[in-house]
mmCIF file of C-alpha atoms and ligand atoms in Angstrom:
data_model
loop_
_atom_site.group_PDB
_atom_site.id
_atom_site.type_symbol
_atom_site.label_atom_id
_atom_site.label_comp_id
_atom_site.label_asym_id
_atom_site.label_seq_id
_atom_site.Cartn_x
_atom_site.Cartn_y
_atom_site.Cartn_z
ATOM 1 C CA MET A 27 -11.243 -12.224 -14.929
ATOM 2 C CA SER A 28 -12.348 -13.069 -11.417
ATOM 3 C CA VAL A 29 -15.781 -12.230 -10.067
ATOM 4 C CA SER A 30 -14.297 -9.904 -7.474
ATOM 5 C CA SER A 31 -12.214 -7.950 -9.983
ATOM 6 C CA LEU A 32 -15.375 -7.236 -11.994
ATOM 7 C CA LEU A 33 -16.730 -5.401 -8.941
ATOM 8 C CA THR A 34 -14.981 -2.129 -9.788
ATOM 9 C CA PRO A 35 -15.202 0.880 -7.426
ATOM 10 C CA ASP A 36 -17.818 2.455 -9.724
ATOM 11 C CA ALA A 37 -19.889 -0.730 -9.932
ATOM 12 C CA LEU A 38 -19.621 -1.147 -6.163
ATOM 13 C CA ALA A 39 -20.689 2.451 -5.496
ATOM 14 C CA ALA A 40 -23.749 2.042 -7.744
ATOM 15 C CA LEU A 41 -24.619 -1.268 -6.102
ATOM 16 C CA THR A 42 -24.191 0.232 -2.629
ATOM 17 C CA ARG A 43 -26.664 3.010 -3.439
ATOM 18 C CA GLU A 44 -29.165 0.371 -4.573
ATOM 19 C CA MET A 45 -28.600 -1.759 -1.460
ATOM 20 C CA GLN A 46 -29.106 1.293 0.741
ATOM 21 C CA GLY A 47 -32.466 1.957 -0.954
ATOM 22 C CA TRP A 48 -33.556 -1.648 -0.405
ATOM 23 C CA ARG A 49 -32.317 -1.566 3.189
ATOM 24 C CA HIS A 50 -34.232 1.591 4.032
ATOM 25 C CA HIS A 51 -37.394 0.190 2.445
ATOM 26 C CA LEU A 52 -37.080 -3.001 4.487
ATOM 27 C CA HIS A 53 -36.310 -1.009 7.663
ATOM 28 C CA ALA A 54 -39.468 1.051 7.191
ATOM 29 C CA HIS A 55 -41.605 -2.104 6.714
ATOM 30 C CA PRO A 56 -40.533 -4.589 9.401
ATOM 31 C CA GLU A 57 -42.229 -7.963 9.733
ATOM 32 C CA THR A 58 -41.686 -10.507 12.526
ATOM 33 C CA ALA A 59 -41.422 -14.306 12.756
ATOM 34 C CA PHE A 60 -43.177 -16.215 9.949
ATOM 35 C CA GLU A 61 -45.073 -13.097 8.901
ATOM 36 C CA GLU A 62 -42.414 -11.890 6.450
ATOM 37 C CA VAL A 63 -44.904 -11.881 3.562
ATOM 38 C CA LYS A 64 -44.180 -8.443 2.105
ATOM 39 C CA THR A 65 -40.467 -8.868 2.827
ATOM 40 C CA ALA A 66 -40.416 -12.206 0.943
ATOM 41 C CA ALA A 67 -42.370 -10.600 -1.927
ATOM 42 C CA PHE A 68 -39.822 -7.763 -2.057
ATOM 43 C CA VAL A 69 -36.957 -10.273 -2.170
ATOM 44 C CA ILE A 70 -38.677 -12.275 -4.913
ATOM 45 C CA GLU A 71 -39.338 -9.146 -6.961
ATOM 46 C CA ARG A 72 -35.652 -8.220 -6.802
ATOM 47 C CA LEU A 73 -34.474 -11.753 -7.656
ATOM 48 C CA GLN A 74 -36.810 -11.794 -10.677
ATOM 49 C CA ALA A 75 -35.408 -8.471 -11.848
ATOM 50 C CA PHE A 76 -31.848 -9.833 -11.556
ATOM 51 C CA GLY A 77 -32.845 -12.837 -13.716
ATOM 52 C CA VAL A 78 -31.892 -15.590 -11.284
ATOM 53 C CA ASP A 79 -32.572 -19.115 -12.620
ATOM 54 C CA GLU A 80 -35.103 -20.335 -10.065
ATOM 55 C CA ILE A 81 -37.059 -18.864 -7.178
ATOM 56 C CA HIS A 82 -38.617 -21.145 -4.554
ATOM 57 C CA GLN A 83 -40.941 -19.632 -1.976
ATOM 58 C CA GLY A 84 -42.790 -20.900 1.051
ATOM 59 C CA ILE A 85 -39.860 -22.978 2.367
ATOM 60 C CA GLY A 86 -40.183 -22.920 6.153
ATOM 61 C CA LYS A 87 -43.416 -20.926 5.784
ATOM 62 C CA THR A 88 -42.098 -17.575 4.505
ATOM 63 C CA GLY A 89 -38.558 -18.538 3.462
ATOM 64 C CA VAL A 90 -37.259 -17.910 -0.065
ATOM 65 C CA VAL A 91 -34.489 -19.664 -1.986
ATOM 66 C CA GLY A 92 -33.061 -18.176 -5.191
ATOM 67 C CA ILE A 93 -30.827 -20.247 -7.462
ATOM 68 C CA ILE A 94 -28.046 -18.846 -9.671
ATOM 69 C CA ARG A 95 -26.098 -21.204 -11.914
ATOM 70 C CA GLY A 96 -22.538 -20.323 -12.870
ATOM 71 C CA GLN A 97 -20.945 -20.518 -16.315
ATOM 72 C CA GLN A 98 -19.704 -24.004 -15.546
ATOM 73 C CA ASP A 99 -20.896 -26.917 -13.415
ATOM 74 C CA GLY A 100 -19.600 -27.412 -9.902
ATOM 75 C CA PRO A 101 -20.712 -27.850 -6.310
ATOM 76 C CA TRP A 102 -23.657 -26.111 -4.658
ATOM 77 C CA LEU A 103 -22.989 -23.325 -2.205
ATOM 78 C CA GLY A 104 -25.551 -21.878 0.231
ATOM 79 C CA LEU A 105 -25.474 -18.208 1.371
ATOM 80 C CA ARG A 106 -27.952 -17.270 4.077
ATOM 81 C CA ALA A 107 -29.543 -13.996 5.178
ATOM 82 C CA ASP A 108 -32.290 -13.548 7.776
ATOM 83 C CA MET A 109 -35.333 -11.351 7.015
ATOM 84 C CA ASP A 110 -37.256 -10.912 10.287
ATOM 85 C CA ALA A 111 -37.633 -7.930 12.597
ATOM 86 C CA LEU A 112 -38.330 -7.712 16.351
ATOM 87 C CA ASP A 113 -41.351 -6.865 18.481
ATOM 88 C CA LEU A 114 -39.910 -3.574 19.630
ATOM 89 C CA HIS A 115 -41.002 0.051 19.360
ATOM 90 C CA GLU A 116 -38.484 2.129 17.359
ATOM 91 C CA ASP A 117 -37.091 5.267 19.006
ATOM 92 C CA ASN A 118 -35.500 6.731 15.846
ATOM 93 C CA ASP A 119 -37.003 9.615 13.901
ATOM 94 C CA PHE A 120 -35.180 9.400 10.572
ATOM 95 C CA ALA A 121 -37.136 9.101 7.311
ATOM 96 C CA HIS A 122 -36.792 5.300 7.035
ATOM 97 C CA ARG A 123 -37.975 4.585 10.605
ATOM 98 C CA SER A 124 -40.484 1.769 11.117
ATOM 99 C CA GLN A 125 -43.951 2.451 9.742
ATOM 100 C CA THR A 126 -45.347 -0.394 11.819
ATOM 101 C CA PRO A 127 -45.823 0.492 15.496
ATOM 102 C CA GLY A 128 -44.294 -2.075 17.843
ATOM 103 C CA LYS A 129 -42.119 -3.709 15.192
ATOM 104 C CA MET A 130 -38.577 -2.799 14.291
ATOM 105 C CA HIS A 131 -35.464 -4.017 12.466
ATOM 106 C CA ALA A 132 -33.253 -3.708 15.565
ATOM 107 C CA CYS A 133 -30.936 -6.620 14.717
ATOM 108 C CA GLY A 134 -29.907 -5.490 11.233
ATOM 109 C CA HIS A 135 -31.625 -8.269 9.298
ATOM 110 C CA ASP A 136 -32.751 -5.511 6.878
ATOM 111 C CA GLY A 137 -29.055 -4.965 6.125
ATOM 112 C CA HIS A 138 -28.361 -8.707 5.863
ATOM 113 C CA THR A 139 -31.147 -9.117 3.315
ATOM 114 C CA ALA A 140 -29.956 -6.066 1.318
ATOM 115 C CA MET A 141 -26.344 -7.328 1.236
ATOM 116 C CA LEU A 142 -27.311 -10.783 -0.022
ATOM 117 C CA LEU A 143 -29.574 -9.149 -2.638
ATOM 118 C CA GLY A 144 -26.633 -6.963 -3.682
ATOM 119 C CA ALA A 145 -24.426 -10.022 -4.123
ATOM 120 C CA ALA A 146 -27.249 -11.796 -5.999
ATOM 121 C CA SER A 147 -27.573 -8.894 -8.415
ATOM 122 C CA PHE A 148 -23.859 -9.078 -9.214
ATOM 123 C CA LEU A 149 -23.639 -12.880 -9.400
ATOM 124 C CA ALA A 150 -26.700 -13.192 -11.647
ATOM 125 C CA ARG A 151 -25.238 -10.661 -14.056
ATOM 126 C CA HIS A 152 -21.706 -12.083 -14.300
ATOM 127 C CA ARG A 153 -22.079 -15.785 -13.382
ATOM 128 C CA ASN A 154 -18.323 -16.035 -13.370
ATOM 129 C CA PHE A 155 -18.127 -19.152 -11.225
ATOM 130 C CA ALA A 156 -18.235 -22.936 -11.584
ATOM 131 C CA GLY A 157 -21.174 -24.274 -9.614
ATOM 132 C CA THR A 158 -24.553 -23.209 -8.262
ATOM 133 C CA VAL A 159 -25.298 -20.596 -5.618
ATOM 134 C CA ALA A 160 -28.404 -21.000 -3.434
ATOM 135 C CA LEU A 161 -29.448 -17.689 -1.869
ATOM 136 C CA ILE A 162 -31.265 -18.581 1.343
ATOM 137 C CA PHE A 163 -33.537 -15.869 2.776
ATOM 138 C CA GLN A 164 -34.787 -17.282 6.053
ATOM 139 C CA PRO A 165 -37.677 -16.172 8.262
ATOM 140 C CA ALA A 166 -37.947 -16.019 12.044
ATOM 141 C CA GLU A 167 -34.341 -15.982 13.199
ATOM 142 C CA GLU A 168 -35.431 -14.314 16.443
ATOM 143 C CA ASN A 169 -36.865 -16.840 18.939
ATOM 144 C CA GLU A 170 -38.960 -18.962 16.587
ATOM 145 C CA GLY A 171 -36.348 -21.022 14.726
ATOM 146 C CA GLY A 172 -37.044 -20.166 11.075
ATOM 147 C CA GLY A 173 -33.750 -21.831 10.191
ATOM 148 C CA ARG A 174 -34.990 -25.082 11.698
ATOM 149 C CA ALA A 175 -38.303 -24.668 9.800
ATOM 150 C CA MET A 176 -36.407 -24.409 6.496
ATOM 151 C CA VAL A 177 -34.260 -27.445 7.288
ATOM 152 C CA GLU A 178 -37.340 -29.464 8.280
ATOM 153 C CA ASP A 179 -39.017 -28.327 5.084
ATOM 154 C CA GLY A 180 -36.279 -30.084 3.117
ATOM 155 C CA LEU A 181 -33.858 -27.218 2.374
ATOM 156 C CA PHE A 182 -30.900 -29.585 2.025
ATOM 157 C CA GLU A 183 -32.841 -32.377 0.308
ATOM 158 C CA ARG A 184 -34.370 -30.095 -2.321
ATOM 159 C CA PHE A 185 -31.051 -28.367 -3.020
ATOM 160 C CA PRO A 186 -27.809 -30.418 -2.833
ATOM 161 C CA ILE A 187 -25.935 -27.681 -0.957
ATOM 162 C CA ALA A 188 -22.418 -28.830 -0.037
ATOM 163 C CA SER A 189 -21.549 -25.994 2.365
ATOM 164 C CA VAL A 190 -23.433 -23.094 3.872
ATOM 165 C CA TYR A 191 -22.374 -19.648 5.138
ATOM 166 C CA GLY A 192 -23.975 -17.060 7.409
ATOM 167 C CA LEU A 193 -23.112 -13.470 8.392
ATOM 168 C CA HIS A 194 -24.239 -11.090 11.138
ATOM 169 C CA ASN A 195 -23.414 -7.434 11.641
ATOM 170 C CA TRP A 196 -21.698 -6.905 14.988
ATOM 171 C CA PRO A 197 -21.794 -3.544 16.766
ATOM 172 C CA GLY A 198 -18.799 -3.178 19.039
ATOM 173 C CA LEU A 199 -16.480 -4.711 16.455
ATOM 174 C CA ASP A 200 -14.785 -1.993 14.336
ATOM 175 C CA SER A 201 -16.753 -1.046 11.244
ATOM 176 C CA GLY A 202 -15.723 -3.159 8.257
ATOM 177 C CA HIS A 203 -13.662 -5.627 10.280
ATOM 178 C CA PHE A 204 -14.504 -9.319 10.395
ATOM 179 C CA ALA A 205 -14.291 -11.846 13.237
ATOM 180 C CA ILE A 206 -14.593 -15.605 12.949
ATOM 181 C CA ARG A 207 -13.278 -18.645 14.790
ATOM 182 C CA PRO A 208 -13.428 -22.412 14.301
ATOM 183 C CA GLY A 209 -15.651 -24.252 16.775
ATOM 184 C CA PRO A 210 -18.190 -22.390 18.902
ATOM 185 C CA MET A 211 -19.143 -18.837 17.818
ATOM 186 C CA MET A 212 -22.429 -18.569 19.694
ATOM 187 C CA ALA A 213 -24.115 -20.538 22.465
ATOM 188 C CA SER A 214 -27.073 -22.873 22.631
ATOM 189 C CA TYR A 215 -30.336 -21.413 23.904
ATOM 190 C CA ASP A 216 -32.479 -23.599 26.176
ATOM 191 C CA ILE A 217 -35.341 -22.686 28.496
ATOM 192 C CA PHE A 218 -36.633 -24.507 31.585
ATOM 193 C CA GLU A 219 -39.657 -24.401 33.851
ATOM 194 C CA ILE A 220 -39.784 -26.231 37.186
ATOM 195 C CA THR A 221 -43.136 -26.537 38.939
ATOM 196 C CA LEU A 222 -43.021 -27.502 42.616
ATOM 197 C CA ASN A 223 -46.148 -29.005 44.178
ATOM 198 C CA GLY A 224 -46.415 -29.217 47.958
ATOM 199 C CA LYS A 225 -49.195 -28.818 50.445
ATOM 200 C CA GLY A 226 -50.616 -25.412 51.223
ATOM 201 C CA ALA A 227 -50.993 -24.483 54.873
ATOM 202 C CA HIS A 228 -51.546 -21.668 57.353
ATOM 203 C CA ALA A 229 -48.280 -19.764 57.586
ATOM 204 C CA ALA A 230 -48.470 -20.005 61.388
ATOM 205 C CA MET A 231 -48.692 -23.808 61.209
ATOM 206 C CA PRO A 232 -46.029 -24.746 58.651
ATOM 207 C CA HIS A 233 -45.653 -28.265 60.104
ATOM 208 C CA LEU A 234 -49.120 -29.080 58.668
ATOM 209 C CA GLY A 235 -48.031 -28.301 55.092
ATOM 210 C CA ARG A 236 -45.219 -28.976 52.658
ATOM 211 C CA ASP A 237 -43.547 -25.657 51.948
ATOM 212 C CA VAL A 238 -42.682 -25.034 48.290
ATOM 213 C CA LEU A 239 -41.093 -21.615 48.920
ATOM 214 C CA VAL A 240 -38.306 -22.912 51.168
ATOM 215 C CA ALA A 241 -37.792 -25.670 48.593
ATOM 216 C CA SER A 242 -37.742 -23.087 45.773
ATOM 217 C CA SER A 243 -35.095 -21.066 47.591
ATOM 218 C CA GLU A 244 -32.886 -24.097 47.975
ATOM 219 C CA LEU A 245 -33.505 -25.065 44.380
ATOM 220 C CA VAL A 246 -32.381 -21.694 42.998
ATOM 221 C CA LEU A 247 -29.113 -21.931 44.949
ATOM 222 C CA ALA A 248 -28.588 -25.601 44.095
ATOM 223 C CA LEU A 249 -28.995 -24.905 40.368
ATOM 224 C CA GLN A 250 -25.976 -22.582 40.580
ATOM 225 C CA THR A 251 -23.810 -25.580 41.497
ATOM 226 C CA ILE A 252 -24.299 -26.952 37.979
ATOM 227 C CA ALA A 253 -22.005 -24.385 36.400
ATOM 228 C CA ALA A 254 -19.764 -24.214 39.482
ATOM 229 C CA ARG A 255 -19.428 -27.895 40.363
ATOM 230 C CA THR A 256 -20.703 -30.145 37.562
ATOM 231 C CA VAL A 257 -19.422 -28.546 34.357
ATOM 232 C CA SER A 258 -15.646 -28.620 33.878
ATOM 233 C CA PRO A 259 -13.945 -25.290 34.669
ATOM 234 C CA LEU A 260 -12.577 -25.424 31.121
ATOM 235 C CA ASP A 261 -16.052 -25.581 29.560
ATOM 236 C CA SER A 262 -18.678 -22.822 29.550
ATOM 237 C CA ALA A 263 -22.232 -22.880 30.856
ATOM 238 C CA VAL A 264 -24.746 -20.347 32.114
ATOM 239 C CA VAL A 265 -27.723 -21.408 34.242
ATOM 240 C CA SER A 266 -29.845 -18.317 34.940
ATOM 241 C CA VAL A 267 -33.061 -18.396 36.951
ATOM 242 C CA THR A 268 -35.086 -15.472 35.625
ATOM 243 C CA GLN A 269 -38.493 -15.935 37.265
ATOM 244 C CA ILE A 270 -39.847 -17.187 40.602
ATOM 245 C CA HIS A 271 -43.589 -17.248 41.056
ATOM 246 C CA GLY A 272 -45.398 -18.407 44.204
ATOM 247 C CA GLY A 273 -47.702 -17.145 46.913
ATOM 248 C CA ASP A 274 -50.380 -14.467 47.071
ATOM 249 C CA THR A 275 -50.652 -13.206 50.623
ATOM 250 C CA TRP A 276 -48.929 -12.758 54.013
ATOM 251 C CA ASN A 277 -50.192 -15.682 55.964
ATOM 252 C CA VAL A 278 -50.590 -18.568 53.504
ATOM 253 C CA LEU A 279 -47.927 -21.045 52.470
ATOM 254 C CA PRO A 280 -48.784 -21.652 48.808
ATOM 255 C CA GLN A 281 -49.372 -25.089 47.360
ATOM 256 C CA THR A 282 -47.275 -24.530 44.212
ATOM 257 C CA SER A 283 -44.432 -22.435 42.925
ATOM 258 C CA VAL A 284 -42.892 -22.059 39.470
ATOM 259 C CA ILE A 285 -39.254 -21.332 38.637
ATOM 260 C CA ARG A 286 -38.191 -20.454 35.092
ATOM 261 C CA GLY A 287 -34.879 -19.639 33.422
ATOM 262 C CA THR A 288 -32.447 -20.180 30.583
ATOM 263 C CA VAL A 289 -29.354 -22.322 29.955
ATOM 264 C CA ARG A 290 -26.493 -21.451 27.579
ATOM 265 C CA THR A 291 -23.664 -23.770 26.537
ATOM 266 C CA PHE A 292 -21.276 -24.185 23.599
ATOM 267 C CA ASP A 293 -21.157 -27.951 23.492
ATOM 268 C CA LEU A 294 -23.796 -30.640 23.027
ATOM 269 C CA ALA A 295 -22.225 -32.862 25.694
ATOM 270 C CA VAL A 296 -22.269 -29.976 28.197
ATOM 271 C CA GLN A 297 -25.866 -29.197 27.189
ATOM 272 C CA ASP A 298 -26.826 -32.837 27.905
ATOM 273 C CA LEU A 299 -24.990 -32.750 31.220
ATOM 274 C CA VAL A 300 -26.659 -29.491 32.345
ATOM 275 C CA GLU A 301 -30.148 -30.710 31.453
ATOM 276 C CA GLN A 302 -29.675 -34.036 33.275
ATOM 277 C CA ARG A 303 -28.199 -32.345 36.356
ATOM 278 C CA LEU A 304 -30.994 -29.769 36.415
ATOM 279 C CA ARG A 305 -33.590 -32.570 36.360
ATOM 280 C CA ASP A 306 -31.738 -34.526 39.076
ATOM 281 C CA ILE A 307 -31.392 -31.503 41.358
ATOM 282 C CA ALA A 308 -35.089 -30.626 40.976
ATOM 283 C CA GLN A 309 -36.111 -34.172 41.880
ATOM 284 C CA GLY A 310 -33.583 -34.314 44.730
ATOM 285 C CA ILE A 311 -34.812 -31.102 46.316
ATOM 286 C CA ALA A 312 -38.397 -32.323 45.913
ATOM 287 C CA VAL A 313 -37.622 -35.565 47.726
ATOM 288 C CA LEU A 314 -35.807 -33.646 50.454
ATOM 289 C CA HIS A 315 -38.945 -31.592 51.110
ATOM 290 C CA GLY A 316 -41.551 -34.296 50.531
ATOM 291 C CA ILE A 317 -43.005 -32.461 47.534
ATOM 292 C CA THR A 318 -43.042 -33.130 43.775
ATOM 293 C CA ALA A 319 -41.190 -31.381 40.969
ATOM 294 C CA THR A 320 -42.214 -31.310 37.319
ATOM 295 C CA VAL A 321 -39.522 -30.181 34.893
ATOM 296 C CA ARG A 322 -40.113 -28.845 31.402
ATOM 297 C CA TYR A 323 -36.834 -28.413 29.551
ATOM 298 C CA GLU A 324 -36.923 -27.131 25.992
ATOM 299 C CA ARG A 325 -33.967 -26.894 23.659
ATOM 300 C CA ARG A 326 -34.553 -23.848 21.471
ATOM 301 C CA TYR A 327 -31.312 -23.365 19.491
ATOM 302 C CA PRO A 328 -28.195 -25.526 19.390
ATOM 303 C CA PRO A 329 -24.759 -23.852 19.631
ATOM 304 C CA THR A 330 -23.435 -22.185 16.470
ATOM 305 C CA ILE A 331 -20.307 -24.185 15.704
ATOM 306 C CA ASN A 332 -18.054 -23.386 12.741
ATOM 307 C CA ALA A 333 -16.648 -26.356 10.827
ATOM 308 C CA ALA A 334 -12.853 -26.086 10.547
ATOM 309 C CA GLU A 335 -12.630 -26.194 6.737
ATOM 310 C CA GLN A 336 -15.511 -23.757 6.113
ATOM 311 C CA ASN A 337 -14.124 -21.459 8.815
ATOM 312 C CA ARG A 338 -10.801 -21.385 7.021
ATOM 313 C CA ILE A 339 -12.450 -20.584 3.667
ATOM 314 C CA ALA A 340 -14.626 -17.830 5.151
ATOM 315 C CA ALA A 341 -11.596 -16.259 6.864
ATOM 316 C CA GLN A 342 -9.726 -16.411 3.551
ATOM 317 C CA ALA A 343 -12.570 -14.652 1.718
ATOM 318 C CA ALA A 344 -12.860 -11.995 4.445
ATOM 319 C CA THR A 345 -9.089 -11.424 4.295
ATOM 320 C CA ALA A 346 -9.237 -11.008 0.532
ATOM 321 C CA VAL A 347 -11.888 -8.278 0.989
ATOM 322 C CA VAL A 348 -10.521 -6.218 3.917
ATOM 323 C CA GLY A 349 -6.960 -7.443 4.553
ATOM 324 C CA ALA A 350 -5.548 -9.689 7.250
ATOM 325 C CA GLU A 351 -5.168 -6.847 9.751
ATOM 326 C CA ARG A 352 -8.953 -6.371 9.758
ATOM 327 C CA VAL A 353 -9.860 -10.044 10.335
ATOM 328 C CA ASP A 354 -9.845 -11.309 13.936
ATOM 329 C CA LEU A 355 -9.323 -15.075 13.780
ATOM 330 C CA ASP A 356 -9.793 -15.685 17.519
ATOM 331 C CA PRO A 357 -12.685 -13.583 18.872
ATOM 332 C CA ARG A 358 -14.295 -14.558 22.156
ATOM 333 C CA PRO A 359 -17.524 -16.437 21.426
ATOM 334 C CA SER A 360 -20.844 -14.877 22.416
ATOM 335 C CA MET A 361 -23.296 -16.449 24.902
ATOM 336 C CA GLY A 362 -26.062 -15.144 22.631
ATOM 337 C CA ALA A 363 -27.665 -17.627 20.213
ATOM 338 C CA GLU A 364 -28.284 -17.841 16.467
ATOM 339 C CA ASP A 365 -30.515 -20.214 14.553
ATOM 340 C CA PHE A 366 -28.002 -20.527 11.695
ATOM 341 C CA ALA A 367 -26.924 -23.359 14.011
ATOM 342 C CA PHE A 368 -29.731 -25.514 12.561
ATOM 343 C CA LEU A 369 -28.297 -25.104 9.046
ATOM 344 C CA GLN A 370 -24.835 -25.981 10.361
ATOM 345 C CA GLN A 371 -26.191 -29.147 11.986
ATOM 346 C CA ALA A 372 -27.426 -30.286 8.582
ATOM 347 C CA CYS A 373 -24.533 -29.078 6.430
ATOM 348 C CA PRO A 374 -20.911 -28.004 7.055
ATOM 349 C CA GLY A 375 -20.830 -24.239 7.424
ATOM 350 C CA ALA A 376 -19.294 -21.107 8.885
ATOM 351 C CA TYR A 377 -20.803 -18.000 10.449
ATOM 352 C CA ILE A 378 -18.923 -14.696 10.498
ATOM 353 C CA TRP A 379 -19.364 -11.352 12.287
ATOM 354 C CA LEU A 380 -19.024 -8.195 10.218
ATOM 355 C CA GLY A 381 -18.078 -5.246 12.443
ATOM 356 C CA ALA A 382 -20.661 -2.449 12.509
ATOM 357 C CA GLY A 383 -18.636 -0.032 14.635
ATOM 358 C CA PRO A 384 -20.230 1.764 17.540
ATOM 359 C CA GLY A 385 -23.458 2.035 15.531
ATOM 360 C CA GLN A 386 -26.085 4.779 15.486
ATOM 361 C CA SER A 387 -25.650 6.636 18.811
ATOM 362 C CA GLY A 388 -23.539 3.736 20.045
ATOM 363 C CA CYS A 389 -26.475 1.369 19.970
ATOM 364 C CA MET A 390 -26.126 -2.384 20.267
ATOM 365 C CA LEU A 391 -28.394 -5.020 18.725
ATOM 366 C CA HIS A 392 -32.022 -5.095 19.999
ATOM 367 C CA ASN A 393 -31.844 -1.490 21.193
ATOM 368 C CA PRO A 394 -34.776 0.779 20.204
ATOM 369 C CA GLY A 395 -32.270 3.333 18.858
ATOM 370 C CA TYR A 396 -30.382 0.849 16.699
ATOM 371 C CA ASP A 397 -29.990 1.278 12.912
ATOM 372 C CA PHE A 398 -27.958 -0.908 10.526
ATOM 373 C CA ASN A 399 -24.671 0.761 9.534
ATOM 374 C CA ASP A 400 -24.977 1.409 5.782
ATOM 375 C CA ASP A 401 -21.191 1.898 5.528
ATOM 376 C CA ILE A 402 -20.732 -1.888 5.634
ATOM 377 C CA LEU A 403 -23.277 -2.822 2.932
ATOM 378 C CA GLY A 404 -20.583 -2.850 0.240
ATOM 379 C CA ILE A 405 -18.176 -4.897 2.370
ATOM 380 C CA GLY A 406 -20.825 -7.509 3.109
ATOM 381 C CA ALA A 407 -21.796 -7.856 -0.564
ATOM 382 C CA ARG A 408 -18.111 -8.121 -1.553
ATOM 383 C CA TYR A 409 -17.619 -10.821 1.071
ATOM 384 C CA TRP A 410 -20.439 -12.926 -0.438
ATOM 385 C CA VAL A 411 -19.072 -12.444 -3.966
ATOM 386 C CA GLN A 412 -15.534 -13.241 -2.832
ATOM 387 C CA LEU A 413 -16.755 -16.367 -1.037
ATOM 388 C CA VAL A 414 -18.345 -17.630 -4.285
ATOM 389 C CA GLN A 415 -15.117 -16.871 -6.123
ATOM 390 C CA THR A 416 -13.034 -18.669 -3.474
ATOM 391 C CA ILE A 417 -15.201 -21.783 -3.318
ATOM 392 C CA LEU A 418 -16.367 -22.056 -6.943
ATOM 393 C CA PRO A 419 -13.535 -20.679 -9.097
ATOM 394 C CA LEU A 420 -13.693 -21.120 -12.875
ATOM 395 C CA PRO A 421 -10.831 -23.399 -13.937
ATOM 396 C CA SER A 422 -9.322 -20.609 -16.035
ATOM 397 C CA THR A 423 -9.275 -18.247 -13.069
ATOM 398 C CA THR A 424 -7.365 -20.556 -10.728
ATOM 399 C CA ALA A 425 -4.000 -19.021 -11.509
HETATM 400 ZN ZN1 ZN B 508 -31.375 -10.441 17.085
HETATM 401 ZN ZN1 ZN B 509 -29.872 -10.959 14.341
#
């Protein structure tokens, strides 16, 4: 009997009630980047109760890895959920609203953790697969790169994971539908800061100074030529200046100004090109104005790029769960970013969106009125179980 056929409607309904309880508990007790201490303890407590074979904690600071061995030997498979919340004040007033002022699960990572726990509960009980499942509960997906921290802490050296899979709920995509595509799913996330140093002067005697504000103005416009004139029209890039700081009063030309912003791309070669061009333009404008430019360019997250084979397998598992008509195999990628990308850089993997429908009051991710859609808990858990069945079938079940 296959793993998925053991998940009867009754068993699934009972598991869904449990997952909802866990999800509401996590929602009420949000913790942010690398402070997921109680959340990790909650995950560990559940994994112990399920009787998983090994539990490793403190990987990437607050990350947890649970190991479940199947009935027979086979490859290692990694399934990842993120555990962190956001620095955001929750607007909701339902019973499971955040108990911690200023922190909130507004990206649904409470639901992701509950769904992977639900799958873990089932897999640990039945173990009807040939191989080993590593349940990866990562910290700090938002901004701080918890995925990178786990990889740097030896995630893939300590556990010989052959392929890795991620999932994110996606408001705006119909509830219970999936969307996945080979290649780029989400963009890279870089930040930059350009400091211009000139020579301050009386605003009535500009010829005695070196004006950084005129130079800043030219620089902001010139940076827009990167996407328009350097990157191929067939590739994608966003260069957004989001801050300009300089000057304090009416009649002084300031000595310095600072310009900050973000860059998004889907391709490492394009990312390299944009960074180099941004540096060249900053230096060129500086030379033009007889001033100096100092550029700080920081690559936060690489693009999330699905490997062809793992994408195919994930789409197959999603199709087995909800039917081909509910799986979009060619969604438009998002210019948002996701630190699952660090896991994919180290190991072939695929990342899928699970539709959350319009959401609570039509809320999107990171909105203070957002709440994870509990209707999709069962579908997410079934997807994880089906993925294990698809990748690690017992020889007798490969009919
Ligand atoms: Zn988020
Ligand atoms: Zn998220």
